[in-house]
Coordinates of C-alpha atoms in Angstrom, one line a residue:
X1 CA 95.7 133.9 115.3
X2 CA 95.3 136.7 112.7
X3 CA 92.3 138.9 112.3
X4 CA 91.7 137.3 108.9
X5 CA 91.3 133.8 110.5
X6 CA 89.1 135.2 113.2
X7 CA 86.9 136.8 110.7
X8 CA 86.6 133.6 108.8
X9 CA 85.7 131.7 111.9
X10 CA 83.1 134.3 112.7
X11 CA 81.6 134.1 109.2
X12 CA 81.3 130.3 109.7
X13 CA 79.6 130.7 113.1
X14 CA 77.2 133.3 111.6
X15 CA 76.3 131.0 108.7
X16 CA 75.7 128.1 111.1
X17 CA 73.6 130.5 113.2
X18 CA 71.5 131.4 110.2
X19 CA 70.8 127.8 109.6
X20 CA 69.9 127.4 113.3
X21 CA 67.5 130.3 113.1
X22 CA 65.9 128.9 109.9
X23 CA 65.4 125.6 111.7
X24 CA 64.0 127.1 114.9
X25 CA 61.6 129.3 112.9
X26 CA 60.7 126.3 110.7
X27 CA 61.2 128.4 107.6
X28 CA 62.2 125.4 105.5
X29 CA 59.7 122.9 107.0
X30 CA 58.2 121.5 110.2
X31 CA 59.3 118.1 111.4
X32 CA 56.0 117.9 113.4
X33 CA 54.3 117.7 110.0
X34 CA 56.5 114.9 108.8
X35 CA 58.9 117.2 107.0
X36 CA 62.6 117.0 107.3
X37 CA 64.4 119.8 105.5
X38 CA 67.8 118.9 107.1
X39 CA 67.7 115.5 105.5
X40 CA 66.5 117.0 102.2
X41 CA 69.5 119.4 102.1
X42 CA 71.8 116.7 103.1
X43 CA 70.6 114.4 100.3
X44 CA 71.0 117.3 97.8
X45 CA 74.5 117.8 98.9
X46 CA 75.4 114.1 98.9
X47 CA 73.8 113.3 95.5
X48 CA 74.3 116.5 93.5
X49 CA 76.8 119.1 94.8
X50 CA 79.5 117.0 96.4
X51 CA 79.7 114.5 93.5
X52 CA 80.1 117.5 91.1
X53 CA 82.9 118.9 93.3
X54 CA 84.7 115.6 93.6
X55 CA 84.5 114.7 89.9
X56 CA 85.8 118.1 88.8
X57 CA 88.6 117.9 91.4
X58 CA 89.9 114.5 90.4
X59 CA 89.5 115.2 86.7
X60 CA 91.8 118.2 87.0
X61 CA 94.4 117.0 89.4
X62 CA 98.0 117.1 88.1
X63 CA 99.2 113.8 89.7
X64 CA 102.7 114.3 88.4
X65 CA 103.1 117.6 90.3
X66 CA 101.9 116.2 93.7
X67 CA 104.5 116.4 96.5
X68 CA 104.2 112.7 97.5
X69 CA 106.6 112.9 100.5
X70 CA 104.6 115.6 102.1
X71 CA 101.3 113.9 101.1
X72 CA 102.4 110.6 102.8
X73 CA 103.6 112.6 105.9
X74 CA 100.0 113.8 106.3
X75 CA 97.9 110.9 105.1
X76 CA 99.8 108.0 106.8
X77 CA 99.0 109.3 110.4
X78 CA 95.5 110.6 109.4
X79 CA 94.4 107.4 107.8
X80 CA 95.9 105.5 110.8
X81 CA 93.7 107.8 113.1
X82 CA 90.7 107.1 111.0
X83 CA 91.1 103.3 111.1
X84 CA 92.2 103.4 114.8
X85 CA 89.1 105.3 115.9
X86 CA 86.9 102.9 113.8
X87 CA 88.5 99.8 115.4
X88 CA 88.3 101.3 118.9
X89 CA 84.6 102.0 118.4
X90 CA 83.9 98.6 116.9
X91 CA 85.6 96.8 119.8
X92 CA 84.7 99.0 122.8
X93 CA 81.2 100.2 121.9
X94 CA 79.5 97.0 120.9
X95 CA 75.8 96.9 121.8
X96 CA 72.4 98.2 120.8
X97 CA 73.3 101.8 121.8
X98 CA 75.6 102.2 118.8
X99 CA 74.1 101.6 115.3
X100 CA 76.1 99.6 112.7
X101 CA 77.3 102.8 111.0
X102 CA 78.2 104.4 114.3
X103 CA 81.9 103.4 114.3
X104 CA 82.4 104.8 110.8
X105 CA 80.6 108.0 111.6
X106 CA 82.7 108.7 114.7
X107 CA 85.9 107.7 112.9
X108 CA 85.2 110.2 110.1
X109 CA 84.2 112.9 112.6
X110 CA 87.4 112.5 114.6
X111 CA 89.7 112.8 111.5
X112 CA 88.0 114.9 108.8
X113 CA 89.1 118.6 109.1
X114 CA 87.6 121.8 107.8
X115 CA 90.5 122.2 105.3
X116 CA 88.7 124.6 103.0
X117 CA 86.5 127.2 104.8
X118 CA 89.1 127.5 107.7
X119 CA 92.2 125.9 106.3
X120 CA 92.7 127.8 103.0
X121 CA 92.4 131.3 104.6
X122 CA 94.7 130.2 107.5
X123 CA 97.3 128.8 105.1
X124 CA 97.2 131.9 102.9
X125 CA 97.5 134.3 105.9
X126 CA 100.3 132.4 107.8
X127 CA 102.3 130.5 105.2
X128 CA 102.2 132.6 102.0
X129 CA 102.0 131.4 98.5
X130 CA 104.3 128.4 98.9
X131 CA 102.6 127.2 102.0
X132 CA 99.2 127.7 100.4
X133 CA 100.4 125.6 97.5
X134 CA 101.3 122.7 99.8
X135 CA 98.0 123.0 101.6
X136 CA 95.9 123.0 98.4
X137 CA 97.8 120.0 97.1
X138 CA 96.8 118.0 100.2
X139 CA 93.2 119.3 100.0
X140 CA 92.9 117.9 96.5
X141 CA 93.1 114.4 97.9
X142 CA 91.8 114.9 101.5
X143 CA 88.1 114.1 100.9
X144 CA 88.9 111.5 98.3
X145 CA 91.1 109.4 100.5
X146 CA 89.2 109.6 103.8
X147 CA 85.7 109.3 102.4
X148 CA 86.6 106.3 100.2
X149 CA 88.2 104.4 103.0
X150 CA 85.4 105.0 105.5
X151 CA 82.7 104.3 102.8
X152 CA 84.2 100.8 102.3
X153 CA 84.3 100.2 106.1
X154 CA 80.7 101.3 106.7
X155 CA 79.3 99.4 103.7
X156 CA 81.1 96.2 105.0
X157 CA 79.5 96.8 108.5
X158 CA 76.1 97.3 107.0
X159 CA 76.4 94.2 104.8
X160 CA 77.3 92.1 107.9
X161 CA 74.4 93.6 109.9
X162 CA 72.1 92.8 107.0
X163 CA 73.3 89.2 106.9
X164 CA 72.8 88.9 110.7
X165 CA 69.3 90.4 110.7
X166 CA 68.2 88.3 107.7
X167 CA 68.4 85.1 109.7
X168 CA 70.3 82.9 107.2
X169 CA 74.1 83.3 107.3
X170 CA 75.6 84.9 104.2
X171 CA 78.8 83.6 102.6
X172 CA 81.9 85.8 102.9
X173 CA 82.2 86.0 99.2
X174 CA 78.6 87.3 98.9
X175 CA 79.2 89.8 101.7
X176 CA 82.3 91.1 100.0
X177 CA 80.5 91.3 96.7
X178 CA 77.7 93.3 98.1
X179 CA 80.1 95.6 99.9
X180 CA 82.1 96.2 96.8
X181 CA 79.0 96.9 94.7
X182 CA 77.6 99.4 97.3
X183 CA 81.0 101.0 97.7
X184 CA 81.5 101.5 94.0
X185 CA 77.9 102.6 93.2
X186 CA 78.1 105.4 95.8
X187 CA 77.7 109.1 95.4
X188 CA 81.2 109.8 96.8
X189 CA 83.2 107.0 95.3
X190 CA 81.7 106.8 91.8
X191 CA 82.4 110.4 90.8
X192 CA 86.0 110.0 92.2
X193 CA 86.6 106.9 90.1
X194 CA 85.0 108.6 87.1
X195 CA 87.2 111.7 87.5
X196 CA 90.4 109.6 87.8
X197 CA 89.5 107.7 84.6
X198 CA 88.8 111.0 82.9
X199 CA 92.1 112.3 84.1
X200 CA 94.0 109.2 83.0
X201 CA 92.6 109.5 79.5
X202 CA 93.8 113.1 79.4
X203 CA 90.3 114.3 78.3
X204 CA 89.6 118.0 78.6
X205 CA 86.4 119.0 80.4
X206 CA 84.1 120.8 77.9
X207 CA 83.8 124.5 79.0
X208 CA 80.1 124.3 79.5
X209 CA 80.4 121.1 81.6
X210 CA 83.3 122.6 83.6
X211 CA 81.2 125.7 84.3
X212 CA 78.3 123.6 85.5
X213 CA 80.5 121.5 87.8
X214 CA 82.2 124.5 89.2
X215 CA 78.8 126.2 89.8
X216 CA 77.5 123.2 91.6
X217 CA 80.7 122.7 93.6
X218 CA 80.6 126.3 94.9
X219 CA 77.3 125.5 96.6
X220 CA 78.9 122.8 98.9
X221 CA 80.3 125.2 101.5
X222 CA 77.3 127.4 102.2
X223 CA 74.9 124.5 101.9
X224 CA 76.8 122.5 104.5
X225 CA 77.2 125.4 106.9
X226 CA 73.5 126.1 106.8
X227 CA 72.9 122.3 107.2
X228 CA 74.9 122.3 110.4
X229 CA 72.7 125.0 111.9
X230 CA 69.5 123.3 110.7
X231 CA 70.7 120.0 112.3
X232 CA 71.5 121.7 115.5
X233 CA 68.0 123.2 115.6
X234 CA 66.2 120.0 114.7
X235 CA 68.3 117.4 116.6
X236 CA 69.9 119.4 119.4
X237 CA 72.9 117.6 120.9
X238 CA 70.8 114.6 121.9
X239 CA 72.6 114.0 125.2
X240 CA 75.8 113.2 123.3
X241 CA 77.9 116.1 124.7
X242 CA 80.5 113.7 126.2
X243 CA 81.0 111.8 123.0
X244 CA 81.1 115.1 121.0
X245 CA 83.7 116.5 123.3
X246 CA 85.8 113.4 123.0
X247 CA 85.7 113.6 119.2
X248 CA 86.6 117.3 119.4
X249 CA 89.7 116.5 121.6
X250 CA 90.8 113.8 119.2
X251 CA 90.5 116.1 116.2
X252 CA 92.1 119.2 117.8
X253 CA 94.8 117.5 119.9
X254 CA 95.4 113.9 119.0
X255 CA 95.4 114.3 115.2
X256 CA 98.0 117.1 115.1
X257 CA 100.2 115.2 117.6
X258 CA 100.2 112.1 115.4
X259 CA 101.0 114.2 112.3
X260 CA 103.7 116.1 114.0
X261 CA 105.4 112.9 115.2
X262 CA 105.1 111.0 111.9
X263 CA 105.9 114.0 109.7
X264 CA 108.8 115.4 111.7
X265 CA 110.5 112.3 113.1
X266 CA 109.3 109.8 110.5
X267 CA 109.5 111.7 107.2
X268 CA 112.0 114.3 108.3
X269 CA 109.8 117.3 107.5
X270 CA 110.7 120.6 109.0
X271 CA 110.1 124.3 108.6
X272 CA 107.2 125.4 106.4
X273 CA 106.1 121.9 105.1
X274 CA 105.9 120.6 108.7
X275 CA 103.9 123.6 109.8
X276 CA 101.4 123.2 106.9
X277 CA 100.7 119.5 107.5
X278 CA 100.4 119.9 111.3
X279 CA 98.0 122.9 111.1
X280 CA 96.0 121.0 108.5
X281 CA 95.6 118.1 111.0
X282 CA 94.7 120.7 113.7
X283 CA 91.7 122.0 111.7
X284 CA 88.3 121.8 113.4
X285 CA 85.9 119.1 112.2
X286 CA 84.5 119.8 108.7
X287 CA 80.9 119.5 107.5
X288 CA 81.4 116.2 105.5
X289 CA 81.0 114.0 108.6
X290 CA 77.5 115.5 109.1
X291 CA 76.6 114.7 105.5
X292 CA 77.9 111.2 106.0
X293 CA 75.9 110.8 109.3
X294 CA 72.8 112.1 107.5
X295 CA 73.4 109.6 104.7
X296 CA 73.4 106.7 107.1
X297 CA 70.9 108.2 109.6
X298 CA 73.4 107.7 112.4
X299 CA 74.5 110.1 115.2
X300 CA 73.5 113.3 113.5
X301 CA 73.1 115.2 116.8
X302 CA 76.5 114.1 118.1
X303 CA 78.2 114.9 114.9
X304 CA 76.6 118.4 114.7
X305 CA 77.7 119.1 118.3
X306 CA 81.2 118.0 117.6
X307 CA 81.5 120.3 114.6
X308 CA 80.3 123.3 116.6
X309 CA 82.5 122.5 119.6
X310 CA 85.6 122.0 117.5
X311 CA 85.1 125.2 115.6
X312 CA 84.9 127.2 118.8
X313 CA 87.8 125.2 120.4
X314 CA 90.0 125.9 117.4
X315 CA 90.3 129.5 118.5
X316 CA 92.2 128.2 121.6
X317 CA 94.2 125.4 120.1
X318 CA 95.4 127.0 116.9
X319 CA 97.7 129.5 118.7
X320 CA 99.1 126.7 120.8
X321 CA 100.1 124.6 117.8
X322 CA 101.5 127.6 116.0
X323 CA 103.7 128.5 119.0
X324 CA 104.9 124.9 119.3
X325 CA 105.8 124.7 115.7
X326 CA 107.7 128.0 115.9
X327 CA 109.7 126.6 118.8
X328 CA 110.3 123.2 117.4
X329 CA 111.0 124.0 113.7
X330 CA 110.8 127.7 112.9
X331 CA 109.1 128.6 109.6
X332 CA 108.6 131.6 107.5
X333 CA 106.1 132.3 104.7
X334 CA 107.5 131.1 101.4
X335 CA 110.3 129.0 103.0
X336 CA 110.6 125.3 102.8

């Protein structure tokens, strides 16, 4: 673990602490008066800043230059983990204690890593320009793939719950139609599809529009970090420590194990590409799961605790994974 990475983690912790202080001091509002600044910040991120970032990213991706073998080596196990945790929660956690959106929130929390605030500095410091290029290539599709899949799953669950609570049974075709509509007209999915269409038409982004989108996109990271601290102050951990620790262990241990096995023995990756994808899977939980939980008003305290626990735990698990990779398939910055 280099000093640069430790400083980055410290900066993240301090930004979260600032949000916590703001929440404890009620600088942004008092929930006892019916105010909810955490939800307001979450809504602004979900409806304004994140859509701007996603649209600009997809509109500018060079799909022809993507390293598809490496991409599949990362996304196959990570999507499998996402769906696996979702199915596990759907089967094993039935009952009134888990809301309809609960399985999806936990699945995203267990699989969505902090690939930007922590991941980019780590890749730059440890893997050099070549490794950073691989990392950024995967980052360009990371949120798009995981968020689109989990959005479809949660909307399907909500449609089924709505049909059950409405009394009259709803036809499968109607349920699927409602799910498709809610999935497409969604602040995450819609800008992605719009960006892909813009990209496919080879349309340039007008300079003013690009500047606005870039400006809005840069607000995502600090806003989300402050939101984590606010949520921790307002919601606490809500007695969900055990669940948060479980999600943390899945993200810091299970996820990199899956990616290591699939990438190395399934796709034949070794050296620098293998190190990049494994360390990307080993990242602590990112802030997007909290935005997602706020959107569906489900397990906010648990998700917040898991983000904090995983960020602190990463200080211990990162050196372990780097040592294992150096033993299994030695890498050097700029090598492939």
